[in-house]
Tab-separated table of C-alpha atoms in Angstrom:
chain	number	residue	atom	x	y	z
A	913	MET	CA	3.015	12.871	22.019
A	914	TYR	CA	3.652	11.723	18.453
A	915	PHE	CA	0.408	13.022	16.896
A	916	GLU	CA	-1.243	15.092	19.623
A	917	LYS	CA	-4.178	16.636	17.748
A	918	GLU	CA	-4.847	13.637	15.553
A	919	SER	CA	-4.617	11.221	18.486
A	920	LYS	CA	-7.400	13.112	20.232
A	921	ARG	CA	-9.494	12.842	17.074
A	922	PHE	CA	-8.780	9.112	16.925
A	923	GLY	CA	-9.936	8.734	20.526
A	924	GLU	CA	-13.147	10.539	19.640
A	925	LEU	CA	-13.588	8.266	16.609
A	926	LEU	CA	-13.257	5.167	18.782
A	927	ARG	CA	-15.901	6.510	21.142
A	928	SER	CA	-18.224	7.249	18.210
A	929	LEU	CA	-17.901	3.628	17.023
A	930	GLU	CA	-19.016	2.132	20.325
A	931	GLY	CA	-22.220	0.163	19.882
A	932	LYS	CA	-21.738	-0.022	16.115
A	933	ARG	CA	-20.698	-2.940	13.915
A	934	VAL	CA	-17.636	-2.125	11.843
A	935	ALA	CA	-15.881	-3.420	8.723
A	936	VAL	CA	-12.260	-2.315	8.392
A	937	LEU	CA	-11.469	-1.923	4.696
A	938	GLY	CA	-8.088	-1.857	2.980
A	939	HIS	CA	-7.053	-1.162	-0.591
A	940	VAL	CA	-6.923	-3.287	-3.720
A	941	ARG	CA	-3.746	-5.339	-4.119
A	942	PRO	CA	-2.996	-4.963	-0.385
A	943	ASP	CA	0.577	-4.518	0.830
A	944	GLY	CA	2.170	-4.786	4.252
A	945	ASP	CA	1.004	-1.381	5.461
A	946	CYS	CA	-2.563	-2.093	4.366
A	947	ILE	CA	-2.813	-5.540	5.980
A	948	GLY	CA	-0.919	-4.432	9.081
A	949	ALA	CA	-3.192	-1.421	9.552
A	950	GLN	CA	-6.336	-3.478	9.015
A	951	VAL	CA	-5.283	-6.119	11.527
A	952	ALA	CA	-4.251	-3.508	14.105
A	953	MET	CA	-7.366	-1.358	13.690
A	954	CYS	CA	-9.693	-4.339	13.838
A	955	ARG	CA	-8.057	-5.689	16.988
A	956	ILE	CA	-8.056	-2.264	18.654
A	957	LEU	CA	-11.815	-2.138	18.073
A	958	LEU	CA	-12.352	-5.706	19.265
A	959	ARG	CA	-10.472	-5.002	22.491
A	960	ARG	CA	-12.913	-2.142	23.140
A	961	GLY	CA	-15.875	-4.478	22.720
A	962	ILE	CA	-16.722	-3.196	19.233
A	963	ASP	CA	-17.819	-5.895	16.765
A	964	ALA	CA	-15.288	-5.564	13.922
A	965	VAL	CA	-14.028	-7.560	10.937
A	966	CYS	CA	-11.640	-6.883	8.035
A	967	VAL	CA	-12.794	-6.995	4.411
A	968	ASN	CA	-10.764	-6.606	1.214
A	969	HIS	CA	-11.382	-6.656	-2.524
A	970	HIS	CA	-8.317	-8.900	-2.945
A	971	SER	CA	-7.025	-11.702	-0.739
A	972	VAL	CA	-4.231	-11.313	1.800
A	973	PRO	CA	-0.869	-11.920	0.042
A	974	TYR	CA	0.684	-15.261	0.960
A	975	ASN	CA	3.735	-13.679	2.614
A	976	LEU	CA	1.486	-11.638	4.935
A	977	THR	CA	-1.005	-14.309	6.030
A	978	ALA	CA	1.128	-15.249	9.046
A	979	PHE	CA	0.485	-11.818	10.552
A	980	VAL	CA	-3.305	-11.967	10.426
A	981	GLY	CA	-3.552	-14.474	13.271
A	982	ASP	CA	-7.139	-15.026	14.422
A	983	THR	CA	-8.268	-11.609	13.188
A	984	PRO	CA	-11.593	-12.040	11.319
A	985	PHE	CA	-10.664	-11.351	7.691
A	986	PHE	CA	-12.936	-11.686	4.656
A	987	HIS	CA	-12.540	-11.539	0.901
A	988	GLU	CA	-15.371	-9.497	-0.604
A	989	ASP	CA	-16.868	-12.624	-2.245
A	990	ASP	CA	-17.297	-14.224	1.183
A	991	PHE	CA	-18.652	-11.146	2.938
A	992	VAL	CA	-22.286	-10.192	3.452
A	993	ASN	CA	-22.852	-6.832	5.075
A	994	ASP	CA	-25.118	-7.353	8.049
A	995	GLY	CA	-25.396	-3.731	9.102
A	996	ARG	CA	-21.733	-2.781	9.391
A	997	ILE	CA	-20.318	0.653	8.678
A	998	ALA	CA	-16.982	1.009	6.876
A	999	VAL	CA	-13.753	2.388	8.292
A	1000	SER	CA	-10.899	2.409	5.773
A	1001	VAL	CA	-7.169	2.381	6.429
A	1002	ASP	CA	-4.325	3.159	4.013
A	1003	CYS	CA	-6.721	4.187	1.211
A	1004	SER	CA	-6.252	7.497	-0.595
A	1005	GLY	CA	-9.609	7.393	-2.382
A	1006	LEU	CA	-12.743	5.329	-2.903
A	1007	SER	CA	-11.293	3.812	-6.065
A	1008	ARG	CA	-8.536	2.251	-3.966
A	1009	VAL	CA	-11.112	0.428	-1.839
A	1010	GLY	CA	-12.519	-1.305	-4.903
A	1011	LYS	CA	-15.617	-0.460	-6.920
A	1012	SER	CA	-17.285	-3.856	-6.604
A	1013	LEU	CA	-16.813	-4.026	-2.824
A	1014	LEU	CA	-18.320	-0.575	-2.341
A	1015	GLU	CA	-21.244	-1.141	-4.700
A	1016	LYS	CA	-22.074	-4.542	-3.244
A	1017	SER	CA	-21.610	-3.922	0.471
A	1018	PHE	CA	-21.134	-0.213	1.238
A	1019	PRO	CA	-23.202	1.918	-1.153
A	1020	GLN	CA	-23.540	4.440	1.683
A	1021	GLY	CA	-19.794	5.061	1.486
A	1022	VAL	CA	-17.042	5.045	4.093
A	1023	PHE	CA	-17.762	6.387	7.592
A	1024	ALA	CA	-14.156	7.173	8.569
A	1025	ALA	CA	-10.705	6.950	6.971
A	1026	ILE	CA	-7.172	6.865	8.358
A	1027	ASP	CA	-4.375	7.345	5.835
A	1028	HIS	CA	-0.954	8.828	5.090
A	1029	HIS	CA	-1.042	9.404	1.329
A	1030	GLU	CA	-0.319	12.881	-0.003
A	1031	SER	CA	-2.979	12.290	-2.668
A	1032	ASN	CA	-5.769	11.495	-0.182
A	1033	GLU	CA	-9.161	12.723	-1.392
A	1034	PHE	CA	-10.813	13.101	2.059
A	1035	PHE	CA	-13.637	10.856	0.926
A	1036	ALA	CA	-15.006	9.581	4.248
A	1037	THR	CA	-18.376	10.976	5.269
A	1038	ASN	CA	-17.678	11.526	8.992
A	1039	GLU	CA	-13.948	11.589	9.766
A	1040	ASN	CA	-10.770	11.799	7.685
A	1041	ILE	CA	-7.559	11.504	9.681
A	1042	VAL	CA	-4.782	12.022	7.142
A	1043	LEU	CA	-1.112	12.577	8.020
A	1044	PRO	CA	0.992	12.766	4.841
A	1045	ARG	CA	4.151	13.339	6.902
A	1046	ALA	CA	3.873	9.826	8.339
A	1047	ALA	CA	5.859	7.049	6.679
A	1048	ALA	CA	3.014	4.533	6.951
A	1049	THR	CA	-0.551	4.229	8.128
A	1050	CYS	CA	0.802	1.761	10.673
A	1051	GLU	CA	3.065	4.490	12.051
A	1052	ILE	CA	-0.032	6.638	12.562
A	1053	LEU	CA	-1.949	3.891	14.366
A	1054	ALA	CA	1.060	3.001	16.490
A	1055	GLY	CA	1.508	6.645	17.436
A	1056	PHE	CA	-2.173	6.899	18.352
A	1057	CYS	CA	-1.908	3.859	20.616
A	1058	LEU	CA	1.202	5.199	22.339
A	1059	ASP	CA	-0.256	8.689	22.702
A	1060	LEU	CA	-3.561	7.436	24.148
A	1061	GLY	CA	-2.215	4.601	26.267
A	1062	ILE	CA	-4.037	1.934	24.217
A	1063	LYS	CA	-2.640	-1.504	25.061
A	1064	ILE	CA	-0.529	-2.986	22.262
A	1065	ASP	CA	-0.315	-6.766	22.449
A	1066	ALA	CA	2.182	-8.845	20.462
A	1067	THR	CA	-0.179	-9.409	17.524
A	1068	ILE	CA	-0.995	-5.710	17.155
A	1069	ALA	CA	2.673	-4.767	17.614
A	1070	THR	CA	3.713	-7.232	14.918
A	1071	ALA	CA	1.068	-6.009	12.469
A	1072	LEU	CA	2.082	-2.388	12.992
A	1073	TYR	CA	5.791	-3.175	12.622
A	1074	VAL	CA	5.057	-5.032	9.358
A	1075	GLY	CA	3.399	-1.949	7.900
A	1076	ILE	CA	6.176	0.382	8.984
A	1077	ALA	CA	8.982	-1.891	7.768
A	1078	THR	CA	7.453	-2.552	4.354
A	1079	ASP	CA	6.392	1.025	3.595
A	1080	THR	CA	9.850	2.370	4.473
A	1081	GLY	CA	11.747	-0.259	2.486
A	1082	GLN	CA	13.041	-1.658	5.794
A	1083	PHE	CA	13.802	1.824	7.126
A	1084	GLN	CA	15.792	3.036	4.123
A	1085	TYR	CA	13.446	5.636	2.563
A	1086	SER	CA	13.532	9.356	3.289
A	1087	SER	CA	10.328	9.058	5.335
A	1088	THR	CA	12.313	7.264	8.049
A	1089	THR	CA	12.700	9.616	11.020
A	1090	ALA	CA	13.979	9.514	14.583
A	1091	ASN	CA	10.376	9.385	15.833
A	1092	LEU	CA	9.711	6.426	13.559
A	1093	PHE	CA	12.619	4.516	15.102
A	1094	GLU	CA	11.245	5.344	18.559
A	1095	ILE	CA	7.848	3.970	17.584
A	1096	ALA	CA	9.409	0.847	16.036
A	1097	GLY	CA	11.417	0.315	19.203
A	1098	ALA	CA	8.254	0.540	21.290
A	1099	LEU	CA	6.608	-2.078	19.067
A	1100	VAL	CA	9.562	-4.425	19.553
A	1101	ARG	CA	9.211	-3.994	23.301
A	1102	CYS	CA	5.528	-4.915	22.921
A	1103	GLY	CA	6.400	-8.196	21.198
A	1104	ALA	CA	7.188	-7.521	17.525
A	1105	SER	CA	10.133	-9.603	16.270
A	1106	PRO	CA	12.076	-7.926	13.419
A	1107	GLU	CA	13.850	-11.205	12.642
A	1108	ARG	CA	10.623	-13.206	12.320
A	1109	ILE	CA	8.886	-10.470	10.353
A	1110	SER	CA	11.772	-10.160	7.888
A	1111	ARG	CA	11.928	-13.933	7.417
A	1112	GLU	CA	8.187	-14.295	6.774
A	1113	ILE	CA	8.036	-11.409	4.297
A	1114	TYR	CA	11.304	-11.722	2.398
A	1115	GLU	CA	12.559	-15.289	2.816
A	1116	GLN	CA	9.559	-17.431	1.852
A	1117	GLU	CA	9.717	-17.011	-1.922
A	1118	LYS	CA	8.536	-19.537	-4.495
A	1119	PHE	CA	11.109	-20.865	-6.954
A	1120	GLY	CA	8.762	-19.862	-9.783
A	1121	LYS	CA	9.083	-16.251	-8.683
A	1122	LEU	CA	12.747	-16.292	-9.728
A	1123	ASP	CA	11.692	-17.476	-13.187
A	1124	LEU	CA	9.077	-14.713	-13.295
A	1125	LEU	CA	11.653	-12.121	-12.266
A	1126	GLN	CA	13.994	-13.328	-15.011
A	1127	ARG	CA	11.266	-12.896	-17.636
A	1128	PHE	CA	10.451	-9.437	-16.277
A	1129	LEU	CA	14.053	-8.243	-16.310
A	1130	ALA	CA	14.482	-9.538	-19.867
A	1131	THR	CA	12.052	-6.834	-21.027
A	1132	ALA	CA	13.800	-3.977	-19.190
A	1133	LYS	CA	15.020	-0.928	-21.067
A	1134	LEU	CA	16.164	2.600	-20.344
A	1135	LEU	CA	14.574	5.758	-21.729
A	1136	GLU	CA	15.386	9.453	-21.568
A	1137	GLY	CA	19.132	8.983	-21.458
A	1138	GLY	CA	18.920	6.435	-18.659
A	1139	GLN	CA	16.688	8.480	-16.361
A	1140	VAL	CA	13.616	6.280	-16.885
A	1141	ALA	CA	13.678	2.487	-16.473
A	1142	VAL	CA	10.724	0.442	-17.720
A	1143	ALA	CA	9.835	-3.246	-17.908
A	1144	TRP	CA	6.747	-5.428	-18.062
A	1145	ILE	CA	5.479	-8.893	-17.158
A	1146	PRO	CA	4.815	-10.766	-20.419
A	1147	LYS	CA	1.195	-11.876	-20.715
A	1148	ASP	CA	1.967	-15.602	-20.537
A	1149	ALA	CA	4.526	-15.330	-17.746
A	1150	PHE	CA	2.280	-16.066	-14.755
A	1151	ALA	CA	0.876	-19.244	-16.277
A	1152	ALA	CA	4.288	-20.367	-17.542
A	1153	THR	CA	5.959	-19.953	-14.131
A	1154	GLY	CA	3.090	-21.088	-11.906
A	1155	THR	CA	2.981	-17.710	-10.172
A	1156	THR	CA	0.348	-15.064	-9.480
A	1157	ARG	CA	0.246	-11.299	-9.728
A	1158	GLU	CA	1.164	-10.843	-6.089
A	1159	ASP	CA	4.498	-12.545	-6.852
A	1160	ALA	CA	5.370	-9.580	-9.065
A	1161	GLU	CA	4.832	-6.977	-6.347
A	1162	ASN	CA	7.863	-4.706	-6.001
A	1163	PHE	CA	9.739	-6.001	-9.054
A	1164	VAL	CA	9.785	-2.311	-9.942
A	1165	ASN	CA	12.381	-1.757	-7.221
A	1166	TYR	CA	14.968	-3.585	-9.337
A	1167	LEU	CA	14.485	-0.867	-11.965
A	1168	ARG	CA	14.591	1.834	-9.316
A	1169	SER	CA	18.009	0.638	-8.137
A	1170	ILE	CA	19.726	1.308	-11.493
A	1171	ALA	CA	22.259	4.136	-11.285
A	1172	GLY	CA	21.000	7.347	-12.874
A	1173	VAL	CA	17.322	6.336	-12.895
A	1174	LYS	CA	14.843	8.920	-11.598
A	1175	ILE	CA	11.585	7.134	-12.469
A	1176	ALA	CA	10.920	3.390	-12.700
A	1177	CYS	CA	7.790	1.868	-14.230
A	1178	GLN	CA	6.523	-1.720	-14.113
A	1179	LEU	CA	3.551	-2.858	-16.216
A	1180	GLU	CA	1.427	-5.986	-16.321
A	1181	GLN	CA	-1.853	-7.073	-17.864
A	1182	SER	CA	-4.647	-7.241	-15.298
A	1183	HIS	CA	-8.140	-8.680	-15.585
A	1184	THR	CA	-9.529	-5.266	-16.465
A	1185	GLY	CA	-6.666	-3.542	-18.286
A	1186	VAL	CA	-3.076	-2.560	-17.530
A	1187	LYS	CA	-1.729	-2.177	-14.008
A	1188	GLY	CA	1.337	-0.039	-13.422
A	1189	SER	CA	3.707	0.483	-10.504
A	1190	LEU	CA	5.819	3.635	-10.303
A	1191	ARG	CA	8.847	4.505	-8.186
A	1192	GLY	CA	10.833	7.708	-7.968
A	1193	THR	CA	14.356	8.001	-6.632
A	1194	CYS	CA	13.835	11.592	-5.440
A	1195	ASP	CA	10.923	13.719	-4.287
A	1196	GLU	CA	11.213	15.932	-7.367
A	1197	ALA	CA	10.060	13.045	-9.569
A	1198	ARG	CA	6.551	13.221	-7.987
A	1199	VAL	CA	5.371	9.863	-9.258
A	1200	ASP	CA	2.108	10.474	-7.400
A	1201	LEU	CA	1.337	13.217	-9.941
A	1202	LEU	CA	2.429	10.917	-12.767
A	1203	ALA	CA	0.061	8.213	-11.475
A	1204	LYS	CA	-2.819	10.695	-11.519
A	1205	LYS	CA	-2.244	11.207	-15.238
A	1206	LEU	CA	-2.808	7.459	-15.616
A	1207	ASN	CA	-5.904	7.132	-13.401
A	1208	GLY	CA	-3.954	6.289	-10.258
A	1209	GLY	CA	-2.328	7.799	-7.203
A	1210	GLY	CA	-0.051	7.138	-4.287
A	1211	HIS	CA	3.007	8.555	-2.598
A	1212	ILE	CA	5.535	11.101	-3.814
A	1213	ARG	CA	8.077	8.324	-4.454
A	1214	ALA	CA	5.825	5.258	-4.802
A	1215	ALA	CA	2.538	5.158	-6.698
A	1216	GLY	CA	0.431	2.989	-8.959
A	1217	PHE	CA	-2.352	3.040	-11.516
A	1218	ASN	CA	-4.901	0.896	-13.323
A	1219	LEU	CA	-5.932	1.675	-16.890
A	1220	ASP	CA	-9.211	-0.143	-17.501
A	1221	GLY	CA	-9.616	-1.408	-21.043
A	1222	ALA	CA	-5.944	-0.974	-21.938
A	1223	ASP	CA	-3.877	-3.731	-23.515
A	1224	LEU	CA	-0.296	-4.376	-22.446
A	1225	ASP	CA	1.066	-5.081	-25.924
A	1226	ALA	CA	-0.920	-2.431	-27.783
A	1227	ASP	CA	-0.660	0.391	-25.242
A	1228	ARG	CA	2.590	0.079	-23.312
A	1229	GLU	CA	4.580	2.401	-25.560
A	1230	LYS	CA	1.879	5.058	-25.107
A	1231	ILE	CA	2.145	4.614	-21.335
A	1232	PHE	CA	5.933	4.833	-21.467
A	1233	ALA	CA	5.587	8.034	-23.495
A	1234	VAL	CA	3.492	9.549	-20.686
A	1235	VAL	CA	6.180	8.540	-18.182
A	1236	ALA	CA	8.945	10.049	-20.305
A	1237	GLU	CA	7.009	13.285	-20.829
A	1238	HIS	CA	6.425	13.568	-17.084
A	1239	LEU	CA	10.152	13.263	-16.455
A	1240	ARG	CA	10.875	16.004	-18.993
A	1241	GLU	CA	8.335	18.257	-17.280
A	1242	ARG	CA	9.735	17.622	-13.804
A	1243	PHE	CA	13.391	17.985	-14.789
A	1244	ALA	CA	13.147	20.502	-17.612
A	1245	GLY	CA	16.371	22.228	-16.666
A	1246	ASP	CA	18.446	19.068	-16.238
A	1247	ALA	CA	20.843	18.051	-18.977
A	1248	ARG	CA	20.330	14.468	-20.096
A	1249	PRO	CA	23.163	12.188	-21.229
A	1250	ASN	CA	23.143	11.053	-24.817
């Protein structure tokens, strides 16, 4: 079995949800692992005769909509809670679910949570199934299905493969294990198509996104002797290029790929303040701890934050100073090039 103890707990959770109406919640600014886990969890519940829907604070990104299929999926503005309890996937804390969604529809909190983040706050009221060693929440759900003999149809297999592929950088991060490849192989046998998934996610870009990327890279600079790479999306860039914030997802990986960089930081102005994305090139960088210093959280090598009330132009140098100081703390004994 892939997750023997946790799979048994998942089976017990499914039994406890029978007869209930469920809303499967993901996190703000959803990524492939979030959407994949929501789709899979919702469909697992539906197959058991449990009335379930998906609800998110933000909409499904355009390059992931093809994987939703006929899964009932709602934006929070279009959702009215008619007696459903919340089960979250891929959320490390209540703040990741979204304050407005919780206050409007789930003031009683989250009933159960399934997640893989090291920074998980064990916030669910009844069950928290958290496996930080897993590469993705979709790996956890796939392992549960395989362990418990839950039928995986092509739609569920595809959703789970999407989450695994995106959260491992297409199987290139250190979280990729032999067991993960076994699970991915099982999903392919159940109907997931790596070729189709890769094409839908990575080969359906807007031309304006290239213009946006160019403007982003034009701001890039190196700090701390080349060990920190930073860049930001200029405030007028989205309007000027006809793009949206989801088009800028993962631009930070261009900074991460620079030789010698240990921490990469991407900033942009959001509706409420400044949003940041962080990437580390080694576990020692602990960008999850860095994100916490900036009101965020995430993985050891990939994290993010939102600073409400901050201004990109007025505050970015202060944010970069926090990033640089974190690097000095984490690598105090390392000599830095001039």
